[in-house]
PDB file of C-alpha atoms and ligand atoms in Angstrom:
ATOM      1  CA  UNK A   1      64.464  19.832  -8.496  1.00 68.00           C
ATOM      2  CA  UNK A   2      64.503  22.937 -10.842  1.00 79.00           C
ATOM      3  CA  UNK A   3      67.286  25.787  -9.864  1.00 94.00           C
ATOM      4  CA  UNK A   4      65.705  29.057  -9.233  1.00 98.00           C
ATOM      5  CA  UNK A   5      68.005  31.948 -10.441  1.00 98.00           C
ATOM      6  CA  UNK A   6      67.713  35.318  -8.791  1.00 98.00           C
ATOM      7  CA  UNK A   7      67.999  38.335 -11.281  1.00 99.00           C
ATOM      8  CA  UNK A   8      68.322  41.545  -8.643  1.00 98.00           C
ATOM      9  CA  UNK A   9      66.987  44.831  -9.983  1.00 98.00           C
ATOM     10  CA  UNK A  10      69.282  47.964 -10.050  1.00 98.00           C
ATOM     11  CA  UNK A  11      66.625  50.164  -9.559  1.00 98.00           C
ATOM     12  CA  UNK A  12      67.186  49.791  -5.898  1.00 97.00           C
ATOM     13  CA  UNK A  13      71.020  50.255  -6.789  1.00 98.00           C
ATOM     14  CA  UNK A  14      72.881  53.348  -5.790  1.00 98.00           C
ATOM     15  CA  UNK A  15      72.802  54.839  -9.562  1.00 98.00           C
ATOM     16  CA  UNK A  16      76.237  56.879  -9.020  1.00 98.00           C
ATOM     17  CA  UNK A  17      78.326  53.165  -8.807  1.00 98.00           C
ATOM     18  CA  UNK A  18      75.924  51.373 -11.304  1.00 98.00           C
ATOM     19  CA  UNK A  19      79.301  49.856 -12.169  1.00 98.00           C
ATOM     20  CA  UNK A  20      80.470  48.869  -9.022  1.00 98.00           C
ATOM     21  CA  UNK A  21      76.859  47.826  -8.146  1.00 98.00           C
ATOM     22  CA  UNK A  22      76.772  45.467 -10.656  1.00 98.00           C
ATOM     23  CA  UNK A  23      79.905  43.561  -9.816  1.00 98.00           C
ATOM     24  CA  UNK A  24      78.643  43.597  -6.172  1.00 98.00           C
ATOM     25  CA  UNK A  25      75.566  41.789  -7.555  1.00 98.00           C
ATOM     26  CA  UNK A  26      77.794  39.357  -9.597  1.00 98.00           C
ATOM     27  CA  UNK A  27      79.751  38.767  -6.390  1.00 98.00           C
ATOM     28  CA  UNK A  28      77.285  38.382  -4.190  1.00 98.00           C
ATOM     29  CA  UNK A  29      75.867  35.186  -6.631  1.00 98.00           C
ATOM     30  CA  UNK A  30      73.365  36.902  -8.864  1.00 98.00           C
ATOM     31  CA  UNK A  31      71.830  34.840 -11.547  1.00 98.00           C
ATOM     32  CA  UNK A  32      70.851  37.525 -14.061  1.00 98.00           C
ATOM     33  CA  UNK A  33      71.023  41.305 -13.496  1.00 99.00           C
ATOM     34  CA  UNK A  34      67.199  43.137 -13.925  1.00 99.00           C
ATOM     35  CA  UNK A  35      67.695  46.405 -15.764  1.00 99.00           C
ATOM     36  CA  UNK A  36      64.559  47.902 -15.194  1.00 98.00           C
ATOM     37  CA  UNK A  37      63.930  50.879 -18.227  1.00 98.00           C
ATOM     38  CA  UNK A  38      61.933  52.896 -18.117  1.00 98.00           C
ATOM     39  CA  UNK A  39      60.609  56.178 -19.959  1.00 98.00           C
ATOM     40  CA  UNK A  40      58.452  58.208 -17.560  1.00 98.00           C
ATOM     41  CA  UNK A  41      55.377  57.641 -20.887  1.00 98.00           C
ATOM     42  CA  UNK A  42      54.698  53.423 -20.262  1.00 98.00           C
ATOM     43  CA  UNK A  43      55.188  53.888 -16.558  1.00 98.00           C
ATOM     44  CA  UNK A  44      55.499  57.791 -14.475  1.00 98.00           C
ATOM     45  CA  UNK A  45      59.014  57.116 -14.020  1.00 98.00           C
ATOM     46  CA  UNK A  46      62.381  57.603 -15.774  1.00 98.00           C
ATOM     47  CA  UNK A  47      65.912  55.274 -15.814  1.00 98.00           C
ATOM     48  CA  UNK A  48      68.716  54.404 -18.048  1.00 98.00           C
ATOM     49  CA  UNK A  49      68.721  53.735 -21.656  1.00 98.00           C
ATOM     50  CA  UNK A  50      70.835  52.342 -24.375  1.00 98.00           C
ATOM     51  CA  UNK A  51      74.044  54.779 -23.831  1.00 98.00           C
ATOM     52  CA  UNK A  52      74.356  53.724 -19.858  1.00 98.00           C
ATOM     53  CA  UNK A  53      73.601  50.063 -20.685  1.00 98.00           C
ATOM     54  CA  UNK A  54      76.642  49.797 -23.140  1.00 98.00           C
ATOM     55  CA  UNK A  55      79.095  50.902 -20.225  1.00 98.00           C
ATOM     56  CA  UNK A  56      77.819  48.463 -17.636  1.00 98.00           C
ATOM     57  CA  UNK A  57      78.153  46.098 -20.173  1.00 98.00           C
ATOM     58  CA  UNK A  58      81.622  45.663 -19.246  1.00 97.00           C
ATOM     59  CA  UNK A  59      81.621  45.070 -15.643  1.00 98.00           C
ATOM     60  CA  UNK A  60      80.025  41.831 -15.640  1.00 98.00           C
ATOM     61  CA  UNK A  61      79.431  39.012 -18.078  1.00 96.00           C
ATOM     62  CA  UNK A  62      76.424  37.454 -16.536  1.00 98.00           C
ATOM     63  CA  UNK A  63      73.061  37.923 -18.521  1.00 98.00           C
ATOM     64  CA  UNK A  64      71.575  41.661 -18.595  1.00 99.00           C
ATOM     65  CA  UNK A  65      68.074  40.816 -17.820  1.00 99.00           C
ATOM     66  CA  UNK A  66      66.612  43.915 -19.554  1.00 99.00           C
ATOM     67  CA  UNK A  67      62.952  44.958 -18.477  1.00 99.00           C
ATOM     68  CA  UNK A  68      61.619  47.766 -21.287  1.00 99.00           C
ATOM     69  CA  UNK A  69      58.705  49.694 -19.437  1.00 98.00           C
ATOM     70  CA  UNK A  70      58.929  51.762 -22.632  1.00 98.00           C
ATOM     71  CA  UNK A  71      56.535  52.945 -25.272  1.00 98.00           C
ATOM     72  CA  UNK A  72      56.325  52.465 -28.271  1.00 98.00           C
ATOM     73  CA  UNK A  73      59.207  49.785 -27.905  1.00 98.00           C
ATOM     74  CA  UNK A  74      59.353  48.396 -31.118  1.00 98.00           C
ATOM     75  CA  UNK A  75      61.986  51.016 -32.644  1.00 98.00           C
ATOM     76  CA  UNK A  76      63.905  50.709 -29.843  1.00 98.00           C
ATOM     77  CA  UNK A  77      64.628  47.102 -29.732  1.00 99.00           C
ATOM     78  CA  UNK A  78      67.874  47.218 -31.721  1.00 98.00           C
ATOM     79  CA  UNK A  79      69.579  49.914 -29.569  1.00 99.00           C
ATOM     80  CA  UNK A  80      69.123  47.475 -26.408  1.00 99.00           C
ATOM     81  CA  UNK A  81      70.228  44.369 -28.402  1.00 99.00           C
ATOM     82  CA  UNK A  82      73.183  46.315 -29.488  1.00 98.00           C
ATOM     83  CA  UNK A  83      74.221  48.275 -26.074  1.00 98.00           C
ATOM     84  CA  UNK A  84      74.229  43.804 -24.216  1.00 98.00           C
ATOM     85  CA  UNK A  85      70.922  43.087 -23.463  1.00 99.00           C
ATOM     86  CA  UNK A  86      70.694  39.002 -23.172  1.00 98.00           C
ATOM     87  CA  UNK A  87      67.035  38.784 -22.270  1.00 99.00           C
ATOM     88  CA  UNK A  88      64.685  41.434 -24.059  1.00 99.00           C
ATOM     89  CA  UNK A  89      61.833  41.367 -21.974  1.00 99.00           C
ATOM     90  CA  UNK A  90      58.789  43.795 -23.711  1.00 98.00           C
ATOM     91  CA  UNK A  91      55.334  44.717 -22.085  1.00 98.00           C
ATOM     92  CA  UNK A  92      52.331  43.563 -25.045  1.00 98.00           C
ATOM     93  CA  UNK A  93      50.441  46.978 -24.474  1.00 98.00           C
ATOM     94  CA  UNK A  94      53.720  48.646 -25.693  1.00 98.00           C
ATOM     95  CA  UNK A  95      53.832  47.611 -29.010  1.00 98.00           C
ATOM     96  CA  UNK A  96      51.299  47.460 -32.058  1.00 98.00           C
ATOM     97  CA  UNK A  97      52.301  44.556 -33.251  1.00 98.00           C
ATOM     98  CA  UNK A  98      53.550  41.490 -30.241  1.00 98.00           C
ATOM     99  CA  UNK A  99      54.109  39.343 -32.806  1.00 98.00           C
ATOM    100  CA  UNK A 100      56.566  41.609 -34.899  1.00 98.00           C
ATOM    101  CA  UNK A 101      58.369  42.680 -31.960  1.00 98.00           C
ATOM    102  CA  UNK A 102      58.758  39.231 -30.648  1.00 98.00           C
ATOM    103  CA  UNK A 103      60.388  38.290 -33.858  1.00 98.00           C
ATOM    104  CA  UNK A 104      62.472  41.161 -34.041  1.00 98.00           C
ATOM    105  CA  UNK A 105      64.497  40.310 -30.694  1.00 99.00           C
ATOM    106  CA  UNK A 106      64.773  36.583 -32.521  1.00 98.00           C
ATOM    107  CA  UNK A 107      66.566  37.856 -35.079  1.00 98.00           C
ATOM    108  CA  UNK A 108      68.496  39.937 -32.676  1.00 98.00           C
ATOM    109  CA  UNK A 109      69.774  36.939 -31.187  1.00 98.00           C
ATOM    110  CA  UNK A 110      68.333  37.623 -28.238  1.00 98.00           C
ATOM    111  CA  UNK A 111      65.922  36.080 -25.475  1.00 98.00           C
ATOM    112  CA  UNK A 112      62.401  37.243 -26.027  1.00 98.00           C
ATOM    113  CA  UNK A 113      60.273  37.680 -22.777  1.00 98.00           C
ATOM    114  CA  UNK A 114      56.977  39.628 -22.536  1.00 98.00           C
ATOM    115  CA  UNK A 115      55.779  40.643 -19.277  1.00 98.00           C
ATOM    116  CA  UNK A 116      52.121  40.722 -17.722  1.00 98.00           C
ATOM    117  CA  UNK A 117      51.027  43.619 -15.176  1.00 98.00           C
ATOM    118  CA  UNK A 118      48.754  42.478 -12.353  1.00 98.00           C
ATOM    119  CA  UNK A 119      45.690  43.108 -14.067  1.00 97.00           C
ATOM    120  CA  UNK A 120      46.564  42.177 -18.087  1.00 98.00           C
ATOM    121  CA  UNK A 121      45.388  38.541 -18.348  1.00 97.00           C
ATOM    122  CA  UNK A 122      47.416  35.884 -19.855  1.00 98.00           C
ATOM    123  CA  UNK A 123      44.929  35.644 -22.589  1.00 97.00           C
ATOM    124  CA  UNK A 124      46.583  38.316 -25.055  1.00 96.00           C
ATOM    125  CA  UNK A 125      49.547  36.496 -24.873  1.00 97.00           C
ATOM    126  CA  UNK A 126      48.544  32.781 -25.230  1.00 96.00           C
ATOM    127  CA  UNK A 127      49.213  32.782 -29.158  1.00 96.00           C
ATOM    128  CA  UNK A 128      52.738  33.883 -28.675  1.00 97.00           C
ATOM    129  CA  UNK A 129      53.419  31.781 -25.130  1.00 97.00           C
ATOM    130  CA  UNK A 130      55.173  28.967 -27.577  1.00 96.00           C
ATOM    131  CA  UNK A 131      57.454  31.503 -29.149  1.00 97.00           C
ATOM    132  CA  UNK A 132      58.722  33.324 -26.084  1.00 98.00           C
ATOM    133  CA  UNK A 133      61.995  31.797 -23.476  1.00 98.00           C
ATOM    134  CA  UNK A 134      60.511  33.823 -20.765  1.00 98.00           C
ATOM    135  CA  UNK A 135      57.233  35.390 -18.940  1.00 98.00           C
ATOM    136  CA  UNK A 136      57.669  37.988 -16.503  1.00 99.00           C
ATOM    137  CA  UNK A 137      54.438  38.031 -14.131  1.00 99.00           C
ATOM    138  CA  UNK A 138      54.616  41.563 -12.584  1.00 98.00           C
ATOM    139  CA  UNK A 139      53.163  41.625  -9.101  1.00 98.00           C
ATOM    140  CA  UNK A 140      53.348  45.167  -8.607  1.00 98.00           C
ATOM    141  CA  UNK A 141      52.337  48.171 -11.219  1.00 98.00           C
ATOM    142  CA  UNK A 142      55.567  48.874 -12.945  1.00 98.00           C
ATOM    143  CA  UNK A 143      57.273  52.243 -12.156  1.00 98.00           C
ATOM    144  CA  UNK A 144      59.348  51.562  -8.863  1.00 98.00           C
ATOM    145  CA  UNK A 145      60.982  49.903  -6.660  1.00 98.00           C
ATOM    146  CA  UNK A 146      59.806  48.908  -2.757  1.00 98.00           C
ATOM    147  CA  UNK A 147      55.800  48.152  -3.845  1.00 98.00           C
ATOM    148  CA  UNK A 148      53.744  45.704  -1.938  1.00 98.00           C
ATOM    149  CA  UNK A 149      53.560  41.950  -3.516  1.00 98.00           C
ATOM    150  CA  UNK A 150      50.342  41.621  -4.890  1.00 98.00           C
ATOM    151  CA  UNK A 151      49.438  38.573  -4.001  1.00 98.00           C
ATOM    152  CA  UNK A 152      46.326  37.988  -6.306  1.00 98.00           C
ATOM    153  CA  UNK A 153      49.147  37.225  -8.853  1.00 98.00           C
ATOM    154  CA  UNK A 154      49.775  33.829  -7.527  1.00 98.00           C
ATOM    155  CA  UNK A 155      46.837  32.411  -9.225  1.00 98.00           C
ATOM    156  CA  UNK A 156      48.308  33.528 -12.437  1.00 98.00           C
ATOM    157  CA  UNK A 157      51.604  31.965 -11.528  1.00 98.00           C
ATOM    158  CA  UNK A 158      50.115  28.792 -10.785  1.00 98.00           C
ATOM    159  CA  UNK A 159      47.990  28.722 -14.324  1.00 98.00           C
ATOM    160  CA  UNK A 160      51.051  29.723 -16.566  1.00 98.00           C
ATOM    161  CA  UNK A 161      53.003  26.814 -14.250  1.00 98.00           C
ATOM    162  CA  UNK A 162      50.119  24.422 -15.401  1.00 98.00           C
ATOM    163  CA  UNK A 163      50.303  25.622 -19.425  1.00 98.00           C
ATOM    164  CA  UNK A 164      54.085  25.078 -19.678  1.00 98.00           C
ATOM    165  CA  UNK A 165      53.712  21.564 -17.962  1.00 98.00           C
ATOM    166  CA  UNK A 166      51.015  20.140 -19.610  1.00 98.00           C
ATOM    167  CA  UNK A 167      52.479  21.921 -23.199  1.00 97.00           C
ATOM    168  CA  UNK A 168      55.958  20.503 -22.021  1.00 97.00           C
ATOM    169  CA  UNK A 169      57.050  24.144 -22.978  1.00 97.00           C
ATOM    170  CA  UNK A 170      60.467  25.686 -21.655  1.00 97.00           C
ATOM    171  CA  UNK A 171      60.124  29.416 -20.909  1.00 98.00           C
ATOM    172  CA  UNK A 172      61.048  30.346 -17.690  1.00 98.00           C
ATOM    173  CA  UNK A 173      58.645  32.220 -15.191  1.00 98.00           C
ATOM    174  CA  UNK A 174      60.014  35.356 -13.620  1.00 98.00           C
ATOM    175  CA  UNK A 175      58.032  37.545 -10.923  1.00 99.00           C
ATOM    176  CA  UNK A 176      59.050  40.735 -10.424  1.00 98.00           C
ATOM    177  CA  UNK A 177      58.114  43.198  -7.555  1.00 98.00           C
ATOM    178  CA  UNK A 178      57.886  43.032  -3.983  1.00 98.00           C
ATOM    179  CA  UNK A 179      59.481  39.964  -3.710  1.00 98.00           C
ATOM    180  CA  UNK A 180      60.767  39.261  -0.081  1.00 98.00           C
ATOM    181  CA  UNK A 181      61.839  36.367   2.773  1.00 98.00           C
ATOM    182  CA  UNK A 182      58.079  36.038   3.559  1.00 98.00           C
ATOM    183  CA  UNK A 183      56.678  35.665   0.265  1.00 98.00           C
ATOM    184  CA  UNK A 184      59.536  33.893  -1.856  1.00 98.00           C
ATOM    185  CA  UNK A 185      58.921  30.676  -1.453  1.00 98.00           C
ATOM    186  CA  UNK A 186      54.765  30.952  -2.091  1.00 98.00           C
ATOM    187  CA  UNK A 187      55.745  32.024  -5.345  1.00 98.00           C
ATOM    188  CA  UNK A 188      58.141  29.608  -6.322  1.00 98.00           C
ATOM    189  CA  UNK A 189      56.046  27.237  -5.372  1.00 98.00           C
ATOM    190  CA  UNK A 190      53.445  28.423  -7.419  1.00 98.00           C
ATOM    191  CA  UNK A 191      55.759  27.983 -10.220  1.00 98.00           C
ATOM    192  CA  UNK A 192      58.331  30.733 -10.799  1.00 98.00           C
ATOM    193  CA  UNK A 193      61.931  29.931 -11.105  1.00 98.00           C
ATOM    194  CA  UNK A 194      63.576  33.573 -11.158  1.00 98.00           C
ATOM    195  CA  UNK A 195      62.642  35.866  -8.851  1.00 98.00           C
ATOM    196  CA  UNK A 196      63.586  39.712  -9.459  1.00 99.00           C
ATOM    197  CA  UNK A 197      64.234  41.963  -6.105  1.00 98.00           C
ATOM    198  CA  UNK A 198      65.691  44.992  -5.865  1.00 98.00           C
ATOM    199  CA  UNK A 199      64.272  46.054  -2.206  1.00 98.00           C
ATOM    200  CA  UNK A 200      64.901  42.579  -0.570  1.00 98.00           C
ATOM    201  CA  UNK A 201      68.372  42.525  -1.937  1.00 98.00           C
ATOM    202  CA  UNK A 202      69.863  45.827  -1.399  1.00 98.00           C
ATOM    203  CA  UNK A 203      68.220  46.294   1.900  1.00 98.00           C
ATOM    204  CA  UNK A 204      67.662  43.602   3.885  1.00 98.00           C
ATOM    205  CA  UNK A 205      70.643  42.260   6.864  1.00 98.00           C
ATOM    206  CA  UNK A 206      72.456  45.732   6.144  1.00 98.00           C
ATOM    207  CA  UNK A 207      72.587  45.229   2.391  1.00 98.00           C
ATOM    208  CA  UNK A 208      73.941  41.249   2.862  1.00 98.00           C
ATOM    209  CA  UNK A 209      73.515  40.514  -1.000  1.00 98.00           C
ATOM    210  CA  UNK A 210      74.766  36.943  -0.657  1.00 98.00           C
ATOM    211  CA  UNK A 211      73.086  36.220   2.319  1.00 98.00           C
ATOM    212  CA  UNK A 212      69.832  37.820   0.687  1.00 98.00           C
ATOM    213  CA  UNK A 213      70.083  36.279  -2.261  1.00 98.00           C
ATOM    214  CA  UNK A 214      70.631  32.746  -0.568  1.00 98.00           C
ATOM    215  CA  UNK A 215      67.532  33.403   1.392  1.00 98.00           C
ATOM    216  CA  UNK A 216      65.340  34.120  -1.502  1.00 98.00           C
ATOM    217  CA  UNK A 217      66.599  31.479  -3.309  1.00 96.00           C
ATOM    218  CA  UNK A 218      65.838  28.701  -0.356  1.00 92.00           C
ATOM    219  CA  UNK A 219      63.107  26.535  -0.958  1.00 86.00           C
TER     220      UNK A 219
HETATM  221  C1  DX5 B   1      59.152  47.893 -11.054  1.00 80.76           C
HETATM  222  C2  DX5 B   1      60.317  47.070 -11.568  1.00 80.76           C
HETATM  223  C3  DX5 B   1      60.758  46.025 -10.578  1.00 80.76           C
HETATM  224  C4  DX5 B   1      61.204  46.630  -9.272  1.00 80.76           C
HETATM  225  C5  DX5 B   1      61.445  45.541  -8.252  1.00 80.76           C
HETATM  226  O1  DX5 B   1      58.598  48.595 -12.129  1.00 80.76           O
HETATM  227  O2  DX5 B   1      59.966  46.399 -12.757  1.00 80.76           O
HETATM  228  O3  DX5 B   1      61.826  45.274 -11.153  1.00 80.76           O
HETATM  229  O4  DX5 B   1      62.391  47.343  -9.466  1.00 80.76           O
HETATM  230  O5  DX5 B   1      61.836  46.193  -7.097  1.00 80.76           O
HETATM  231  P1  DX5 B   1      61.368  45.689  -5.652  1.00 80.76           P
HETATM  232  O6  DX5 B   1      62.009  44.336  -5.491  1.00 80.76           O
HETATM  233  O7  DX5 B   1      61.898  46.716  -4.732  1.00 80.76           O
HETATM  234  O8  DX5 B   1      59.876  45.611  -5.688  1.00 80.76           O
HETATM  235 ZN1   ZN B   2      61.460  44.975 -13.565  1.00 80.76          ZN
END
């Protein structure tokens, strides 16, 4: 039976108790925590960086799950290794070079993850799939928070679920955006086993984080 881990966004956090936020989150039984960055050039929309990472650092020692909607990300991969990012998670159109970049957050120490939007295909990744811990299938356009799922991403769930099975390969499938009660378990049964929310969590049963993250997590 795998364990599906829930990595709640902050972007649906109230940003002036990102601190306290975070510990709520930790409390309530989060997996990971889904820093979602972003530059307002990748995606038309602005967040934290490096400097703000570095002081949340210290309010929780469960993995920072860090999403860069940032371009060019390449140059910027040291500041996020060095403010506590765990996970490094980078978007292929964002850098010239995937494979440089990939090996860059190796030799960070850190957990490489590259992320597809609904419409890149898994195709300009599939040289690099062996090399990364973790895919992140977006199933809404990056930028913010409360999107409808789009559910055409299912299909590419269930294909990356069928590569790491029949490659016997480890990295973990995360989908990120618009994940709620009603479509959680379709997608883990397509094959993800973390499941970003920021909406679902903060929102749903008057902001219930353990009870919402129980619920997504039920299979
Ligand atoms: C969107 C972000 C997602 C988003 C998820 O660009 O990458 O992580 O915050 O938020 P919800 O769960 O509200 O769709
Ligand atoms: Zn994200």
């Amino acid at each position: 039976m795998k364990k599906i881990k829930i990595s709640p966004s902050i972007l649906s956090a109230d940003f002036s108790q990102l601190g306290n936020e975070i510990k709520r989150l930790e409390d309530g039984g989060a997996d990971l925590i889904h820093v979602d960055v972003m530059d307002g050039h990748f995606v038309p929309n602005l967040t934290i960086g490096p400097p703000v990472i570095k002081r949340l650092r210290k309010f929780t020692k469960i993995p920072f799950d860090v999403h860069l909607m940032i371009s060019p990300v390449h140059k910027y991969l040291e500041d996020y290794a060095e403010a506590g990012a765990d996970i490094i998670t980078i978007h292929p159109e964002a850098t010239e070079n995937l494979k440089e970049s990939i090996n860059l957050i190796k030799k960070l120490n850190k957990k490489v993850g590259v992320s597809l939007n609904p419409d890149t295909k898994i195709e300009i990744i599939k040289e690099y799939i062996s090399d990364v811990e973790l895919i992140l299938v977006m199933s809404v356009y990056p930028g913010f928070g409360g999107q409808k799922f789009i559910s055409e991403v299912i299909s590419k769930i269930k294909i990356l679920k069928q590569i790491k099975e029949s490659n016997k390969f480890t990295f973990d499938i995360e989908v990120d955006g618009g994940i709620n009660f009603s479509n959680s378990k379709e997608v883990i049964k397509a094959g993800a086993n973390i499941l970003v929310s920021g909406t679902t969590i903060f929102k749903e049963n008057n902001g219930d984080i353990k009870k919402n993250i129980e619920i997504l997590k039920a299979v």
